[in-house]
PDB file of C-alpha atoms and ligand atoms in Angstrom:
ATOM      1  CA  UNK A   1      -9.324 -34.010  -8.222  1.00  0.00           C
ATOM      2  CA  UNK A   2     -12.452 -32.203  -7.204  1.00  0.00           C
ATOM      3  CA  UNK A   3     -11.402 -28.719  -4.685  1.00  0.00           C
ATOM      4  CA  UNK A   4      -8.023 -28.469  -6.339  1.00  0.00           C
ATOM      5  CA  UNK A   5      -7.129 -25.300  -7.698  1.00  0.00           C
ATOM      6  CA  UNK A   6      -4.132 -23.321  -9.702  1.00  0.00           C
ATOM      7  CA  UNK A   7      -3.664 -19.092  -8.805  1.00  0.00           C
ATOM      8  CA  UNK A   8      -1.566 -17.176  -8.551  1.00  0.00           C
ATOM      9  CA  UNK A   9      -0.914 -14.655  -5.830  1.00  0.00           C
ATOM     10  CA  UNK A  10       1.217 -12.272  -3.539  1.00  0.00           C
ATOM     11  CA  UNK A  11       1.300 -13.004   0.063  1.00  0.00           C
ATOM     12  CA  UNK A  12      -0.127 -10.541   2.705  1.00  0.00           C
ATOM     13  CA  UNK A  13       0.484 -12.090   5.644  1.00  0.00           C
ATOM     14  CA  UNK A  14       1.244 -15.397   7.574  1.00  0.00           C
ATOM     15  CA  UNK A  15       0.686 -16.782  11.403  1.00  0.00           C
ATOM     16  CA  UNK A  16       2.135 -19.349  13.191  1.00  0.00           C
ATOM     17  CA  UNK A  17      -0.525 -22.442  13.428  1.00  0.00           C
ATOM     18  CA  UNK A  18       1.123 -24.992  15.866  1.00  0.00           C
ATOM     19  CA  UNK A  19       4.504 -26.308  15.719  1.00  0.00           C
ATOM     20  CA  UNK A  20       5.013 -26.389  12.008  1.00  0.00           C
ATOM     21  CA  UNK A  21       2.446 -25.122  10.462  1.00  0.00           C
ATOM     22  CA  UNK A  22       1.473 -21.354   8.667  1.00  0.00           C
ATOM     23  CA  UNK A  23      -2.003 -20.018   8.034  1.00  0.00           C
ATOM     24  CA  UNK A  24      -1.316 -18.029   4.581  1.00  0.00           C
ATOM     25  CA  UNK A  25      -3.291 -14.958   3.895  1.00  0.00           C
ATOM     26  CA  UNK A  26      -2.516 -14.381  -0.069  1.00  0.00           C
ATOM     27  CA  UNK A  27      -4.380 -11.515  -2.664  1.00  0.00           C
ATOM     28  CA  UNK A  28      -4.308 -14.036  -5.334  1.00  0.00           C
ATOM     29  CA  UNK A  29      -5.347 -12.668  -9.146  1.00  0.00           C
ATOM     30  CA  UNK A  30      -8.536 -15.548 -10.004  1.00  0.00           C
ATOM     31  CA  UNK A  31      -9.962 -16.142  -6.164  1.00  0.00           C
ATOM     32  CA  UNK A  32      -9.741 -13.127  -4.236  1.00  0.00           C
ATOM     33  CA  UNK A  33      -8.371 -12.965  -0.872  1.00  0.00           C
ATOM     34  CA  UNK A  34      -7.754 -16.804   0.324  1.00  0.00           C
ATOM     35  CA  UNK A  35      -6.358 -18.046   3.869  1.00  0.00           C
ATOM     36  CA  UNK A  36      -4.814 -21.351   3.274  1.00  0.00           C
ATOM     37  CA  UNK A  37      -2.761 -23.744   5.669  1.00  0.00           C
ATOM     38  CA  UNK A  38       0.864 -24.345   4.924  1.00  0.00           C
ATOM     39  CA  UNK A  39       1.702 -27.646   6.250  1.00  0.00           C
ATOM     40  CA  UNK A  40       5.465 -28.212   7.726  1.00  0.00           C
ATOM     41  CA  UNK A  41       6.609 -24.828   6.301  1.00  0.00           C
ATOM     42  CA  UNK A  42       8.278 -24.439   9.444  1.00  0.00           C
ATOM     43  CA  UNK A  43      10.465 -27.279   9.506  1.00  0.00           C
ATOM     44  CA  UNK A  44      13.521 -26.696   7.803  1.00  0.00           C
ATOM     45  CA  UNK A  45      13.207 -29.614   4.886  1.00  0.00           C
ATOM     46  CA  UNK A  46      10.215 -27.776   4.003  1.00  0.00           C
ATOM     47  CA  UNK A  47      10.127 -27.832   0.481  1.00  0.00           C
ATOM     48  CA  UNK A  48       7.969 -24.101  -0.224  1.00  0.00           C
ATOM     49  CA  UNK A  49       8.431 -22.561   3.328  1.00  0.00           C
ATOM     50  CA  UNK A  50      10.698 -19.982   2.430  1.00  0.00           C
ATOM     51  CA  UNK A  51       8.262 -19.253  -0.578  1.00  0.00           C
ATOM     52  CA  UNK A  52       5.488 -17.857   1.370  1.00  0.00           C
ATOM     53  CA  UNK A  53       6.635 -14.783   2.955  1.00  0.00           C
ATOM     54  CA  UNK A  54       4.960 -11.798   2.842  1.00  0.00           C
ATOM     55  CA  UNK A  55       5.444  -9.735  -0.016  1.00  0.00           C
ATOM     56  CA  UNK A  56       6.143 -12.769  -2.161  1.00  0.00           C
ATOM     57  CA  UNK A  57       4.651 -13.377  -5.938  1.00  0.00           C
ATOM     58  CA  UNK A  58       3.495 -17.117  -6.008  1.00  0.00           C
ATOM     59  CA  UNK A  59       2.550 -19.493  -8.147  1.00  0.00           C
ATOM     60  CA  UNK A  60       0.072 -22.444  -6.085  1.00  0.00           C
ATOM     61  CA  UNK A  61      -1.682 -25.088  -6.226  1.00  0.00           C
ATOM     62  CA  UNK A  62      -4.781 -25.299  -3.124  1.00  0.00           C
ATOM     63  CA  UNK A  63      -7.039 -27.653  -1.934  1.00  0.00           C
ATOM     64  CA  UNK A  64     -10.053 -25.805  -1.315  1.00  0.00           C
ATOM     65  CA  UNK A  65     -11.361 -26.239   2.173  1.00  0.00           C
ATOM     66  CA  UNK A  66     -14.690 -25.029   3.598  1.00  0.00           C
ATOM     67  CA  UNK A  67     -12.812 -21.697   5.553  1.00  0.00           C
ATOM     68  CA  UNK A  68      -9.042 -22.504   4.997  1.00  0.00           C
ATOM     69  CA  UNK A  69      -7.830 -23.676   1.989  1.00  0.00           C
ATOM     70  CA  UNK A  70      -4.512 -25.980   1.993  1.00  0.00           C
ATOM     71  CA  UNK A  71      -1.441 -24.993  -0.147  1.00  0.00           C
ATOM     72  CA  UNK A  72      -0.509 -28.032  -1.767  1.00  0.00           C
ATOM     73  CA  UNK A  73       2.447 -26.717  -4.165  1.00  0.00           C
ATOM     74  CA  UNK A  74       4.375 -23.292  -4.364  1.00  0.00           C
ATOM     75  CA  UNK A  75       6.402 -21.820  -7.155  1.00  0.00           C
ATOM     76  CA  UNK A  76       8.411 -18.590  -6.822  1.00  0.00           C
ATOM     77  CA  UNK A  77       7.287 -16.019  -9.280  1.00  0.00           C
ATOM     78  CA  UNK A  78       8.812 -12.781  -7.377  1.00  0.00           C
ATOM     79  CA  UNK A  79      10.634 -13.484  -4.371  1.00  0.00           C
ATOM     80  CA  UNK A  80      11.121  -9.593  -3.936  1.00  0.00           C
ATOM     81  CA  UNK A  81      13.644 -10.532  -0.854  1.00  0.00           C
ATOM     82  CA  UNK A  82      14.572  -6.782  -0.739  1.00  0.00           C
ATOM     83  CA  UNK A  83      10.786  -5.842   0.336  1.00  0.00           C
ATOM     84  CA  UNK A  84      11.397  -8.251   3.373  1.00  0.00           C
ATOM     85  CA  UNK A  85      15.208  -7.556   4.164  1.00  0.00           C
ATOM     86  CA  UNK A  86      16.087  -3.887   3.685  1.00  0.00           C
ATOM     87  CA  UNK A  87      14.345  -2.321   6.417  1.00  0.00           C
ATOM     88  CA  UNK A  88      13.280   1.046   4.358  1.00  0.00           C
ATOM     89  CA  UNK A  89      11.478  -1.022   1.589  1.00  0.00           C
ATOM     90  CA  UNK A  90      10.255  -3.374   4.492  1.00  0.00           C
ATOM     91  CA  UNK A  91       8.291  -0.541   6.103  1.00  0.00           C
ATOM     92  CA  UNK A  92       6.988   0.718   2.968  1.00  0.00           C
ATOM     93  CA  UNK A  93       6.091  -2.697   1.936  1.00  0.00           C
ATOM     94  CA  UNK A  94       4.305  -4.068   5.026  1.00  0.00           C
ATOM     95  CA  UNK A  95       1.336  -0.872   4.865  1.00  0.00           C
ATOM     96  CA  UNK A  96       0.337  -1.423   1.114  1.00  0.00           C
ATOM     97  CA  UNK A  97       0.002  -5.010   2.280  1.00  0.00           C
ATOM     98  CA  UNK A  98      -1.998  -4.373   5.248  1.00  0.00           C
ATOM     99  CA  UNK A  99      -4.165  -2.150   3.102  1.00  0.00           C
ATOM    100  CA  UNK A 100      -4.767  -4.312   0.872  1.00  0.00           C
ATOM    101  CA  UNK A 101      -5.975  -7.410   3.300  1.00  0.00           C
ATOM    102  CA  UNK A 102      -8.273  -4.450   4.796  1.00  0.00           C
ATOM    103  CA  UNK A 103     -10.163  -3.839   1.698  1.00  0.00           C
ATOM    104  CA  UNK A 104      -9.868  -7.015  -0.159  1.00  0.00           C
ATOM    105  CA  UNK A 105     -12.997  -9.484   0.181  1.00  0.00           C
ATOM    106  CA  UNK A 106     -12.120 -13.584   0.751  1.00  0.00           C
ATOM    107  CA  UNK A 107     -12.974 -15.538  -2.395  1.00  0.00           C
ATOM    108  CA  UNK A 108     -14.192 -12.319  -4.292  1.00  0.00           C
ATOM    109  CA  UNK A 109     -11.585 -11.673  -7.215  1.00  0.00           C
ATOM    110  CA  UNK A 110     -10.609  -8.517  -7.416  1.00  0.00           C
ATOM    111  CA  UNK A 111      -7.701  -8.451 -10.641  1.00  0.00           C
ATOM    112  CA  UNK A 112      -7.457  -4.565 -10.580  1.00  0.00           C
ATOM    113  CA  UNK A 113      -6.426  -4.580  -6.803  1.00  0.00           C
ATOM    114  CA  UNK A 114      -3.934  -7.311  -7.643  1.00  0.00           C
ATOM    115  CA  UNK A 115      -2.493  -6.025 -10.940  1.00  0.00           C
ATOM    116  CA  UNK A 116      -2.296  -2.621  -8.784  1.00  0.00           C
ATOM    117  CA  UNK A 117      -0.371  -4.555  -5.548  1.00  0.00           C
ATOM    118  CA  UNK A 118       1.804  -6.679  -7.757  1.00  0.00           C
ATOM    119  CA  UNK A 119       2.400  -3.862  -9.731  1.00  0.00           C
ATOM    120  CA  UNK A 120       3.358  -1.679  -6.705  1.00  0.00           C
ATOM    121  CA  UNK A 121       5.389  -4.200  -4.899  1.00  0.00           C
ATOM    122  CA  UNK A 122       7.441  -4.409  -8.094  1.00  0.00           C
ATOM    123  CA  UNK A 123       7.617  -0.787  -8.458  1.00  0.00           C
ATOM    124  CA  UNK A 124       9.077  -0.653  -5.074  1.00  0.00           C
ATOM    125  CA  UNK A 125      11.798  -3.202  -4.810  1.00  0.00           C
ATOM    126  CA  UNK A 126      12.980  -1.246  -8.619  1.00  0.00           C
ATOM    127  CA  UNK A 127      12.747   2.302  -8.032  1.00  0.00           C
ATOM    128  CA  UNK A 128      12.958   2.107  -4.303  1.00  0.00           C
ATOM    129  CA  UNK A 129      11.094   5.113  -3.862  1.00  0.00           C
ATOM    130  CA  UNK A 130       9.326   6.753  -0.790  1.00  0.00           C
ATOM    131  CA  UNK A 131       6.753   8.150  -3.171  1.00  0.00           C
ATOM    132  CA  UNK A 132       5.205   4.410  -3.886  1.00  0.00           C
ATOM    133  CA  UNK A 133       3.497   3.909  -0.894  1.00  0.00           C
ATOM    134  CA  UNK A 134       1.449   6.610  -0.876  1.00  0.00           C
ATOM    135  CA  UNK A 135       0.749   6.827  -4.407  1.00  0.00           C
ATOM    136  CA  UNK A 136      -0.568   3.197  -3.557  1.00  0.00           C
ATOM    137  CA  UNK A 137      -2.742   4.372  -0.879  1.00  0.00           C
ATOM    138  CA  UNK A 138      -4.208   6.955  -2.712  1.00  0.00           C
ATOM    139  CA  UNK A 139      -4.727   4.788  -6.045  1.00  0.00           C
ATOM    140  CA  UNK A 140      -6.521   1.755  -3.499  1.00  0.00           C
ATOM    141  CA  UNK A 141      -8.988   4.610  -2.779  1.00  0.00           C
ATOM    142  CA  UNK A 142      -9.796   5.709  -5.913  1.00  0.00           C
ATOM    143  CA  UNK A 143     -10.400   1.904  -6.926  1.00  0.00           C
ATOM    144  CA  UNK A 144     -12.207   1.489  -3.597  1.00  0.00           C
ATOM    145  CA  UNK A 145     -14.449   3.972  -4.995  1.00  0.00           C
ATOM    146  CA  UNK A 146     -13.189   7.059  -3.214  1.00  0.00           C
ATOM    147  CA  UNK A 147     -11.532   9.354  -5.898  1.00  0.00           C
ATOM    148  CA  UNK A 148     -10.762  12.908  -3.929  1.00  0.00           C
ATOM    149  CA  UNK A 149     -12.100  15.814  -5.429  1.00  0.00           C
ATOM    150  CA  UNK A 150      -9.179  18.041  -5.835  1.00  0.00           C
ATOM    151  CA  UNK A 151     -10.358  20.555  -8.097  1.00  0.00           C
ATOM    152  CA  UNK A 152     -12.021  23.572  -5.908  1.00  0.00           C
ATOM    153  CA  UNK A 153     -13.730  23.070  -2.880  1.00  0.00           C
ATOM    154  CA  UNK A 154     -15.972  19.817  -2.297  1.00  0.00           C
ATOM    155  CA  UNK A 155     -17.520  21.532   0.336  1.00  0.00           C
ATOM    156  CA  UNK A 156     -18.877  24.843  -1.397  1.00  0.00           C
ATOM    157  CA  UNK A 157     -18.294  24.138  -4.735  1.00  0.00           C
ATOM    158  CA  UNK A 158     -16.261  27.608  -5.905  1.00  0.00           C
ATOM    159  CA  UNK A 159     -13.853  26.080  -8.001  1.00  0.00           C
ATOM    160  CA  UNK A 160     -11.803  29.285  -8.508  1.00  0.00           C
ATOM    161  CA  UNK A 161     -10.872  29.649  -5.169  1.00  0.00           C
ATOM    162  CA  UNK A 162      -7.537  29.270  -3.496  1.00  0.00           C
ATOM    163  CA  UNK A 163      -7.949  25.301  -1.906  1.00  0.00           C
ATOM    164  CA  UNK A 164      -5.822  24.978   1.772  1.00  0.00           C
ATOM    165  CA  UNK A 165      -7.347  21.852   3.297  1.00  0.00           C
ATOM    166  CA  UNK A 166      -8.612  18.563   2.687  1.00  0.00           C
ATOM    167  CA  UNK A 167     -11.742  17.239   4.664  1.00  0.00           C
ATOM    168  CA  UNK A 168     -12.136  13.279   5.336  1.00  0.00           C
ATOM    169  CA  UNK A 169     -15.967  13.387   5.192  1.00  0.00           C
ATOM    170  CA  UNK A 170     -16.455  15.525   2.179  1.00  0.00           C
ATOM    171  CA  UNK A 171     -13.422  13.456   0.273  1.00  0.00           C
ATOM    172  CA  UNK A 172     -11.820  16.695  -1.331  1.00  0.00           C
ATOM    173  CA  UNK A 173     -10.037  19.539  -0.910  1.00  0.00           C
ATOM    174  CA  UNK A 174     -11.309  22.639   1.008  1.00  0.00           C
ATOM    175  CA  UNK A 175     -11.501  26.459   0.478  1.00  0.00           C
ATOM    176  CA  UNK A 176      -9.923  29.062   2.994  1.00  0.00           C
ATOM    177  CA  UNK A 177     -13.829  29.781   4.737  1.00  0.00           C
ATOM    178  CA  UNK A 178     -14.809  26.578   4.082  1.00  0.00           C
ATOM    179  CA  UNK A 179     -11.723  25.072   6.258  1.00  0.00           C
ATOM    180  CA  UNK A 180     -12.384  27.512   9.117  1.00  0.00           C
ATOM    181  CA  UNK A 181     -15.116  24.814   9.995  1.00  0.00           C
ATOM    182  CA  UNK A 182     -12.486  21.565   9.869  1.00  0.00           C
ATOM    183  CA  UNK A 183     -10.279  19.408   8.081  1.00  0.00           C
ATOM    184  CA  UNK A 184      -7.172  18.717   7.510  1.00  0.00           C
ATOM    185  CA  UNK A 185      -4.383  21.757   6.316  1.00  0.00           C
ATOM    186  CA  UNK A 186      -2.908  20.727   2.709  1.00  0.00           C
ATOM    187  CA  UNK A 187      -0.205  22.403   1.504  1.00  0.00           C
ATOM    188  CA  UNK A 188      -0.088  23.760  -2.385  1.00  0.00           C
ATOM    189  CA  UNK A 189       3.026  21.368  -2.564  1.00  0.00           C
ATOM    190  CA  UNK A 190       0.999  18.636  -1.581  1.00  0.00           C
ATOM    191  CA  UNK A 191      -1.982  18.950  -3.542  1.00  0.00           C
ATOM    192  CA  UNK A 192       0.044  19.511  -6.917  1.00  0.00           C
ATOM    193  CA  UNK A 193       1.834  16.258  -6.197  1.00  0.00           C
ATOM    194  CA  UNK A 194      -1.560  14.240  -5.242  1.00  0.00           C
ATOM    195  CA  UNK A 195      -3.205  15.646  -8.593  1.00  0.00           C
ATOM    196  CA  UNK A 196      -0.087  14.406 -10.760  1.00  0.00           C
ATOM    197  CA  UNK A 197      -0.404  10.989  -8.425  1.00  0.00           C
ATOM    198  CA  UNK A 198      -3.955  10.616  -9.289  1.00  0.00           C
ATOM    199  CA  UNK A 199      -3.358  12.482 -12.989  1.00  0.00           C
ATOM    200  CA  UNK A 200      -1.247   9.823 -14.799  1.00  0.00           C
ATOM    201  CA  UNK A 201       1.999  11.526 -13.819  1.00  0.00           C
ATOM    202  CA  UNK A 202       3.135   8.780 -11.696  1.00  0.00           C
ATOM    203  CA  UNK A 203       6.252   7.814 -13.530  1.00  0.00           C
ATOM    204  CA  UNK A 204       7.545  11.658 -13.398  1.00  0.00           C
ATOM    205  CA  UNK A 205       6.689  11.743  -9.778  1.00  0.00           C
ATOM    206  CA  UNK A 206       8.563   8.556  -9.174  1.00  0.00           C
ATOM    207  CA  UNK A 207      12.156   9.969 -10.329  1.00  0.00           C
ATOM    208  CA  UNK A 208      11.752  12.648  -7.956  1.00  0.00           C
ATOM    209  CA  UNK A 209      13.034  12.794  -4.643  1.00  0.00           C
ATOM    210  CA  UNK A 210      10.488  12.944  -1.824  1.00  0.00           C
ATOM    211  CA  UNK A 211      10.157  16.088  -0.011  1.00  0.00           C
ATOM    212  CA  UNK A 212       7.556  17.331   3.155  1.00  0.00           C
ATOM    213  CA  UNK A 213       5.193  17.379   0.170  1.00  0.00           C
ATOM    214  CA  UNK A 214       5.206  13.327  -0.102  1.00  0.00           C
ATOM    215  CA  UNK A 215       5.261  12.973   3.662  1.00  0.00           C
ATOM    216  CA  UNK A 216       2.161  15.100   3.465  1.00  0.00           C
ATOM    217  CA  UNK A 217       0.385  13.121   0.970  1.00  0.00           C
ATOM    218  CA  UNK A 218       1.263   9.938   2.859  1.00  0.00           C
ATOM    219  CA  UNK A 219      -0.256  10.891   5.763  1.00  0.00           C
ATOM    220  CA  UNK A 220      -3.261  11.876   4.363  1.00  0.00           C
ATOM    221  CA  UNK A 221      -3.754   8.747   2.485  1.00  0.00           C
ATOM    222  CA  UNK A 222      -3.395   6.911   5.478  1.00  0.00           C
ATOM    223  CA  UNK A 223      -6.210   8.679   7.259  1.00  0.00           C
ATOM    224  CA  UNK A 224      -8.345   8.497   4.556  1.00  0.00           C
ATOM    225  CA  UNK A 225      -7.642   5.124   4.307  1.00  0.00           C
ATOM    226  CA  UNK A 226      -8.677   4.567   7.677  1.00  0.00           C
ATOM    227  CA  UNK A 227     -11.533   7.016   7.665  1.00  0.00           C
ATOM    228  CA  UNK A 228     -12.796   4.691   5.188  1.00  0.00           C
ATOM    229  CA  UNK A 229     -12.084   1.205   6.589  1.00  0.00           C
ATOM    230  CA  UNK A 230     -12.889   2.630   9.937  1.00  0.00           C
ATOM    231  CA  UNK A 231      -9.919   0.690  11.479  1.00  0.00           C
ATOM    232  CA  UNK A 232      -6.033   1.868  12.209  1.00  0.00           C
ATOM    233  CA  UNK A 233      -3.544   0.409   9.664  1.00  0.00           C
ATOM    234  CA  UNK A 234      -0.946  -0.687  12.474  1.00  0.00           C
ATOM    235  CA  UNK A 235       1.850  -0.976  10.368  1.00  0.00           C
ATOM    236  CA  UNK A 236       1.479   2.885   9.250  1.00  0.00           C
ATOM    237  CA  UNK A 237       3.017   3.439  12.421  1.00  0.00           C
ATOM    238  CA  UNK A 238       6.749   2.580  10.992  1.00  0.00           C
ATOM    239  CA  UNK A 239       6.677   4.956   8.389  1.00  0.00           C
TER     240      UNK A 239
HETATM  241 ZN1   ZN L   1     -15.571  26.241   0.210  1.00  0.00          ZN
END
């Protein structure tokens, strides 16, 4: 059957579309970002309703329309119901999703970003730590193409200088004169935990237990996130 197609995907968002119906917005791995319309999900016979919530791992089958696809069959590959019912992993969960439908284009794929968001949503409902989020944040912008410079100051270039701020526009760290003109003040706590972030100490980070330092780094990541995107991640505001 010609438009028919077979991803797989995690689910970013949904809307109400009528009386029973949901438009889908899902990062799948081979299509990019795709909106689709789930037919009767709201009914309660509905056979994949329950399937498509946000934060969900699906397996589906689409019939590719000219702006909305239709879902046409669902499979469970991660249900992940603590992302949706325990309200810390919830608010954690729900920014690296709205990130990710910020920066992802529809129909482009995009596997690192959804290796990355699986990967992170997975991460998340094991570990259950605070520190995932904005590790995620600050790993999307290095994908997105904006790695911070973190090693002496991106706005001088002395590199054996003492580094107390992190500027937005220059995308790295600042010295002490440097700062008197702007940014943002970064504690030394904070910038040795977003170097290990960004270093390939992740895992180590991970069993730690999240101090100012990660609140910090969170923060940040969300600014730059929406320095870059040049719109306000709404759901930021829970965490
Ligand atoms: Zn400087």
């Amino acid at each position: 059957m010609p438009g028919l197609y077979r991803d797989e995907g995690v689910v970013l968002r949904t809307i109400k579309l009528g009386e029973a119906d949901r438009i889908v917005t899902i990062l799948t791995q081979g299509h990019g970002k795709v909106r689709a319309v789930a037919k009767g999900v709201r009914k309660t016979t509905s056979r994949f309703g329950a399937r498509l919530e946000p934060t969900s791992r699906v397996a589906l089958q689409c019939y590719k329309g000219r702006e909305l696809d239709v879902v046409t069959q669902v499979e469970t590959l991660e249900a992940h119901r603590a992302l949706r019912e325990e309200y810390v992993l919830f608010t954690h969960a729900i920014p690296m999703l709205e990130a990710v439908d910020q920066v992802a284009q529809e129909r482009e794929p995009n596997p690192a970003l959804y290796r990355m968001l699986s990967g992170a949503l997975r991460t998340l409902a094991e570990r259950r730590s605070a520190l995932v989020t904005p590790a995620f944040f600050w790993k999307l912008l290095s994908l997105e193409g904006f790695h911070p410079m973190l090693e002496g100051c991106a706005r001088c270039a002395e590199d054996d200088v003492e580094l107390v701020a992190f500027d937005l526009d220059e995308g790295g760290t600042l010295c002490r004169d440097c700062a008197r003109g702007g940014g943002r003040p970064l504690s030394p706590d904070a910038l040795d935990l977003l170097r290990r972030m960004l270093g390939g100490a992740l895992n180590g980070v991970l069993a730690e237990t999240p101090g100012p330092a990660a609140h910090e780094v969170e923060h940040l990541g969300i600014r730059a996130l929406e320095h870059h995107g040049e719109r306000r991640l709404r759901s930021t505001a829970l965490l």
